[in-house]
XYZ file of C-alpha atoms in Angstrom:
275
model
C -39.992 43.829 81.593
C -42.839 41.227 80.689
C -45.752 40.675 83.159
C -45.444 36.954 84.828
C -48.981 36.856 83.995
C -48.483 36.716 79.845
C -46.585 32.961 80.710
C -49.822 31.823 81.144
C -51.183 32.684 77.997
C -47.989 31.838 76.160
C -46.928 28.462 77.250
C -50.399 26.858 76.694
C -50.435 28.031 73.320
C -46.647 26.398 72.462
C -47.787 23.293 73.738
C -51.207 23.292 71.928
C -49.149 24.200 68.651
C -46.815 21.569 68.942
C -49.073 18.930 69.857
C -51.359 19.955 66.507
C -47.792 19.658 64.527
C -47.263 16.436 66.091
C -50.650 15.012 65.591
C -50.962 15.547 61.406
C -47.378 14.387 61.090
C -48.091 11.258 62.689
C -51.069 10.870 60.233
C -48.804 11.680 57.271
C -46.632 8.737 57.658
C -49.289 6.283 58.510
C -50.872 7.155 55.331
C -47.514 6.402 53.354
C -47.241 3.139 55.047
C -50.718 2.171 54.098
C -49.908 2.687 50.667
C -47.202 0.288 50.868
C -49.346 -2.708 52.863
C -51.538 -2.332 49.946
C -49.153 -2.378 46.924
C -47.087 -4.900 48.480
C -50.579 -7.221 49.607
C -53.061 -6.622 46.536
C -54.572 -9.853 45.152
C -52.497 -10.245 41.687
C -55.109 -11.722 38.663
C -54.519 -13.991 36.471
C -53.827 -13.177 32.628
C -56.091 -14.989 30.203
C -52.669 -16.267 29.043
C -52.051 -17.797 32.491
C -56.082 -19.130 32.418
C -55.468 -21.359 29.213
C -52.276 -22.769 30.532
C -54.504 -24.436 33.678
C -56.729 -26.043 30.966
C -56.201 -29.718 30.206
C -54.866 -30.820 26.696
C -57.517 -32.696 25.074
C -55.962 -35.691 23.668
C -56.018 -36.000 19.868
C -58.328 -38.637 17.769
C -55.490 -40.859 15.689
C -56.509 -40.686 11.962
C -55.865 -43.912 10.443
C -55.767 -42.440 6.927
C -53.185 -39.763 8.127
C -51.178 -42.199 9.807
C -50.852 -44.736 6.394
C -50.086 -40.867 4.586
C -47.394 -40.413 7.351
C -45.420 -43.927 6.845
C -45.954 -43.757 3.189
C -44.132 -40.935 3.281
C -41.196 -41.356 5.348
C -40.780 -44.436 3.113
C -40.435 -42.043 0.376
C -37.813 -40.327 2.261
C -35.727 -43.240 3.077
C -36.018 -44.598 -0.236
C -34.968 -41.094 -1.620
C -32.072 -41.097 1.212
C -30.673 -44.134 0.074
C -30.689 -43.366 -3.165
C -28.497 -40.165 -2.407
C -26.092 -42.249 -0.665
C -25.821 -44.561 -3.520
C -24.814 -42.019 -6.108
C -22.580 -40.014 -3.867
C -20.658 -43.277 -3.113
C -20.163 -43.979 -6.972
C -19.512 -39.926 -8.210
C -17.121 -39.284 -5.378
C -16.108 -42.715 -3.488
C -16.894 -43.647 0.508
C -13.300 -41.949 1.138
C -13.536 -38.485 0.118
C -14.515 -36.033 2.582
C -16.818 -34.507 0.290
C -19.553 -37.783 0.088
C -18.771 -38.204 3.975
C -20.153 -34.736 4.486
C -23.087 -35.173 2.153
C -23.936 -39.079 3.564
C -24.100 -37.215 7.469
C -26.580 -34.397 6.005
C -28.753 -36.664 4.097
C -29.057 -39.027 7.163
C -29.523 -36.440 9.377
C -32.656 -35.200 7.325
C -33.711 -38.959 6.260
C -31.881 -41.005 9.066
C -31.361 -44.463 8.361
C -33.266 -47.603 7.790
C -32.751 -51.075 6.464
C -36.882 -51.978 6.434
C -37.737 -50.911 2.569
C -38.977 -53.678 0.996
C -37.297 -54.020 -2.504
C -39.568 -54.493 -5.220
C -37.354 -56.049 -7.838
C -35.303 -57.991 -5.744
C -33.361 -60.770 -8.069
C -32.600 -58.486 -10.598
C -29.457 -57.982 -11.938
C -28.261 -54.999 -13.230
C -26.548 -54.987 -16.380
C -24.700 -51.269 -15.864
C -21.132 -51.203 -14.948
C -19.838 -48.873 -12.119
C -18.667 -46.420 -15.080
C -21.401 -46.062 -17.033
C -23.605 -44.979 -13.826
C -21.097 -42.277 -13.666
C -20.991 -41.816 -17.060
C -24.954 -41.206 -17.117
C -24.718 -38.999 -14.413
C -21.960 -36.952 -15.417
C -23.799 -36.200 -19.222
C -27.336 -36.146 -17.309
C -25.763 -33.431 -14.998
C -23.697 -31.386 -17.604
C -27.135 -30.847 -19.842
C -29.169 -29.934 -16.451
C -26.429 -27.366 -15.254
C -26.248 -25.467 -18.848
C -30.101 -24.953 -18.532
C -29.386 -23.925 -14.752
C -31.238 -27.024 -13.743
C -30.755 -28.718 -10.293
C -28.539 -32.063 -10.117
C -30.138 -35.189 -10.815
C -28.768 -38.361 -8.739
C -29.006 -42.439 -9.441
C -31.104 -44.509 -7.735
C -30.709 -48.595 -8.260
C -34.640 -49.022 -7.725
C -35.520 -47.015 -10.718
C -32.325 -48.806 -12.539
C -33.417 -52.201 -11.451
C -37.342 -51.069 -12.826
C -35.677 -50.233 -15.703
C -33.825 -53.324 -16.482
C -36.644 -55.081 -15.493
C -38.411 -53.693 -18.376
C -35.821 -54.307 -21.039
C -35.374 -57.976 -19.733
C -39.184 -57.723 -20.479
C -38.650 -56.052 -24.025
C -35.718 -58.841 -24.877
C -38.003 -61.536 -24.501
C -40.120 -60.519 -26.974
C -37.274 -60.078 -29.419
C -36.598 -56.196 -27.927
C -39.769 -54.588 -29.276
C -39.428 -51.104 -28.334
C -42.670 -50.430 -25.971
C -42.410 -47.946 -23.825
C -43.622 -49.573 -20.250
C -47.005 -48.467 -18.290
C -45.610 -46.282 -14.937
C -45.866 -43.576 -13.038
C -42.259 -43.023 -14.291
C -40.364 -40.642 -16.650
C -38.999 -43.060 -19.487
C -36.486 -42.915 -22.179
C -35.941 -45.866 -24.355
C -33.144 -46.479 -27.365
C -32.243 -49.351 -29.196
C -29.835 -50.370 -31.935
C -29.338 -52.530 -33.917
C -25.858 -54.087 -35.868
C -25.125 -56.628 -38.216
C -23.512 -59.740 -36.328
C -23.202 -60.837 -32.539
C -22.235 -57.857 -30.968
C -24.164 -54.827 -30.419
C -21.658 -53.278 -27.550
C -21.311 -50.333 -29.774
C -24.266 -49.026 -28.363
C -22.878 -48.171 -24.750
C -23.218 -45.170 -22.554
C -21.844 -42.584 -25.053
C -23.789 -43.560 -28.075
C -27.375 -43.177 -26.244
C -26.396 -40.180 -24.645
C -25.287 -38.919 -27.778
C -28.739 -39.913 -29.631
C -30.436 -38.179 -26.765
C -29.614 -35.229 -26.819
C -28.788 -34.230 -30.247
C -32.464 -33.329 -30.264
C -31.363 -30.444 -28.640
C -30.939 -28.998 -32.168
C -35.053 -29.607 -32.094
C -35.806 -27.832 -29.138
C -35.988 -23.809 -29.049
C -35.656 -22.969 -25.534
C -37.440 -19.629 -25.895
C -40.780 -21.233 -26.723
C -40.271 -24.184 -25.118
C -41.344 -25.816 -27.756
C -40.084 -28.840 -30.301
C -39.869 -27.842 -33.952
C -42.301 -29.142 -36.049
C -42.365 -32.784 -36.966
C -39.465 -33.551 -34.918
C -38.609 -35.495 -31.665
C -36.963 -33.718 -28.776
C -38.893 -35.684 -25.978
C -36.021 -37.464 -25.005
C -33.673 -34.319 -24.662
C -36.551 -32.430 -22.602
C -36.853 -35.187 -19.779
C -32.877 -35.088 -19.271
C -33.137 -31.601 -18.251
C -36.825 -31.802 -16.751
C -36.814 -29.854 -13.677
C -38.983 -31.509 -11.252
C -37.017 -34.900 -12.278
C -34.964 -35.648 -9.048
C -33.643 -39.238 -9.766
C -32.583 -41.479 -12.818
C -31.945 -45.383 -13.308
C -31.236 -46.960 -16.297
C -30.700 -50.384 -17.522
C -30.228 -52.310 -20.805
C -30.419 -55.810 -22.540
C -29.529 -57.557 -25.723
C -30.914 -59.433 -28.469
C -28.461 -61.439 -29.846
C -28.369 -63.050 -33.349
C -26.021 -64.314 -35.803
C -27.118 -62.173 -38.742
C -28.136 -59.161 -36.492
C -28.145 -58.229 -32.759
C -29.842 -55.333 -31.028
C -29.538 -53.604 -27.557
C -32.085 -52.060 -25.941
C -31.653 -49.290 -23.192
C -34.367 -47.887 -21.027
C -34.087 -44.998 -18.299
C -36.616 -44.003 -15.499
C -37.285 -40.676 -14.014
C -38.884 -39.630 -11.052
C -40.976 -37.436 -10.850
C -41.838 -37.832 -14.316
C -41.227 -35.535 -17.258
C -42.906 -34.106 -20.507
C -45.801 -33.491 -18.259
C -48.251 -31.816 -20.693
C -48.921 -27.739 -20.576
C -45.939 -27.906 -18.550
C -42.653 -25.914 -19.174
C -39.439 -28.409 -18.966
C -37.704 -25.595 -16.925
């Protein structure tokens, strides 16, 4: 049997044990919870990202040169835009579902406008609704067996065109080619009597571009001494629109028409390959 006296040494030592155990827990979980205060309370910095978004926006100096660029070009664009919707009306008609979907597109890229000025206003075209298609269609035939893109109409290069031939007839249709930024292919022909109809649509076309027997499309080149000028600007690449007009010379003994096409941009462009 234990000695009453060894509770004295026994029970202070319990309590001093478990007060020591008590104390570093307590410590332990303070320390945790500091950890915490601090993630959850530390000052957050600012990304150099976040610093340029507080900067101002300077405003922009307006550059009067860039602006007159700017307009000139959107009148391009809605010149070009009408254009499109010109042709598609004529190849395809304002009912088909085909032009509507192609008239949406090209106003959608374009939109629309009524404000370009047209520069040969008065002038009356002599083409009929059938030969535009019919210069399209044989325009389009000779770019697509060359794997050429599509050329379409457009009545201010026809009207420049007729223009120039009304020009031409007044000087008793002296073939001159005219002095423009422009592709150009002229014709004329002449007949004995009043009536040089013979040369419509079919016959220039025809003229045109038999010089494809002149051209050898693996050189690119013409063969010597002969003309395939007029052939190469039909299928010219970079050409993206075509107009054409005539007029007529009449006579009692002999009559001539003259025919004249524009083509922007402009073929034959020397040291350059047609396609």
């Amino acid at each position: 049997m234990e000695s009453p006296k060894s509770w004295y040494y026994i029970l202070p030592m319990t309590l001093l044990m478990l007060g020591l155990f008590g104390f570093l827990a307590w410590q332990n979980i303070d320390g945790i919870q500091d950890v915490k205060v601090v993630k959850k309370t530390a000052p957050v910095v600012p990304t150099s990202n976040e610093q340029v978004i507080e900067f101002e926006d300077e405003e922009e100096e307006v550059d009067p040169a860039a602006e007159q660029k700017l307009e000139k070009q959107k009148k391009a664009d809605r010149a070009a835009k009408e254009s499109q919707l010109a042709a598609l009306e004529r190849l395809y008609g304002t009912s088909s579902e085909e032009a509507a979907e192609m008239r949406n597109f090209i106003i959608e890229q374009f939109g629309t406008t009524t404000e370009e000025k047209d520069e040969t206003a008065g002038v009356e075209l002599m083409v009929s609704e059938d030969e535009i298609v019919s210069l399209i269609k044989v325009h389009n035939k000779a770019r697509f067996e060359v794997g050429v893109k599509a050329i379409s109409w457009s009545d201010n290069l026809a009207k420049k065109a007729q223009a120039w031939t009304d020009d031409l007839a007044a000087r008793d249709c002296t073939l001159e080619h005219a002095n423009t930024k422009f592709g150009e292919n002229l014709f004329k022909g002449t007949v004995t009597g009043p009536d040089p109809s013979g040369f419509g649509v079919e016959r220039v076309m025809k003229e045109w571009m038999s010089e494809i027997e002149n051209f050898d499309a693996e050189t690119m080149t013409c063969a010597e001494g002969e003309v395939c000028g007029h052939y190469t600007q039909i299928v010219w690449a970079d050409s993206r629109s075509v107009g054409c007009g005539y007029s007529e010379c009449l006579g009692e003994d002999t009559s001539s028409r003259i025919w004249a096409c524009n083509y922007d941009p402009t073929g034959n462009v020397e040291d350059e390959l047609p396609y």
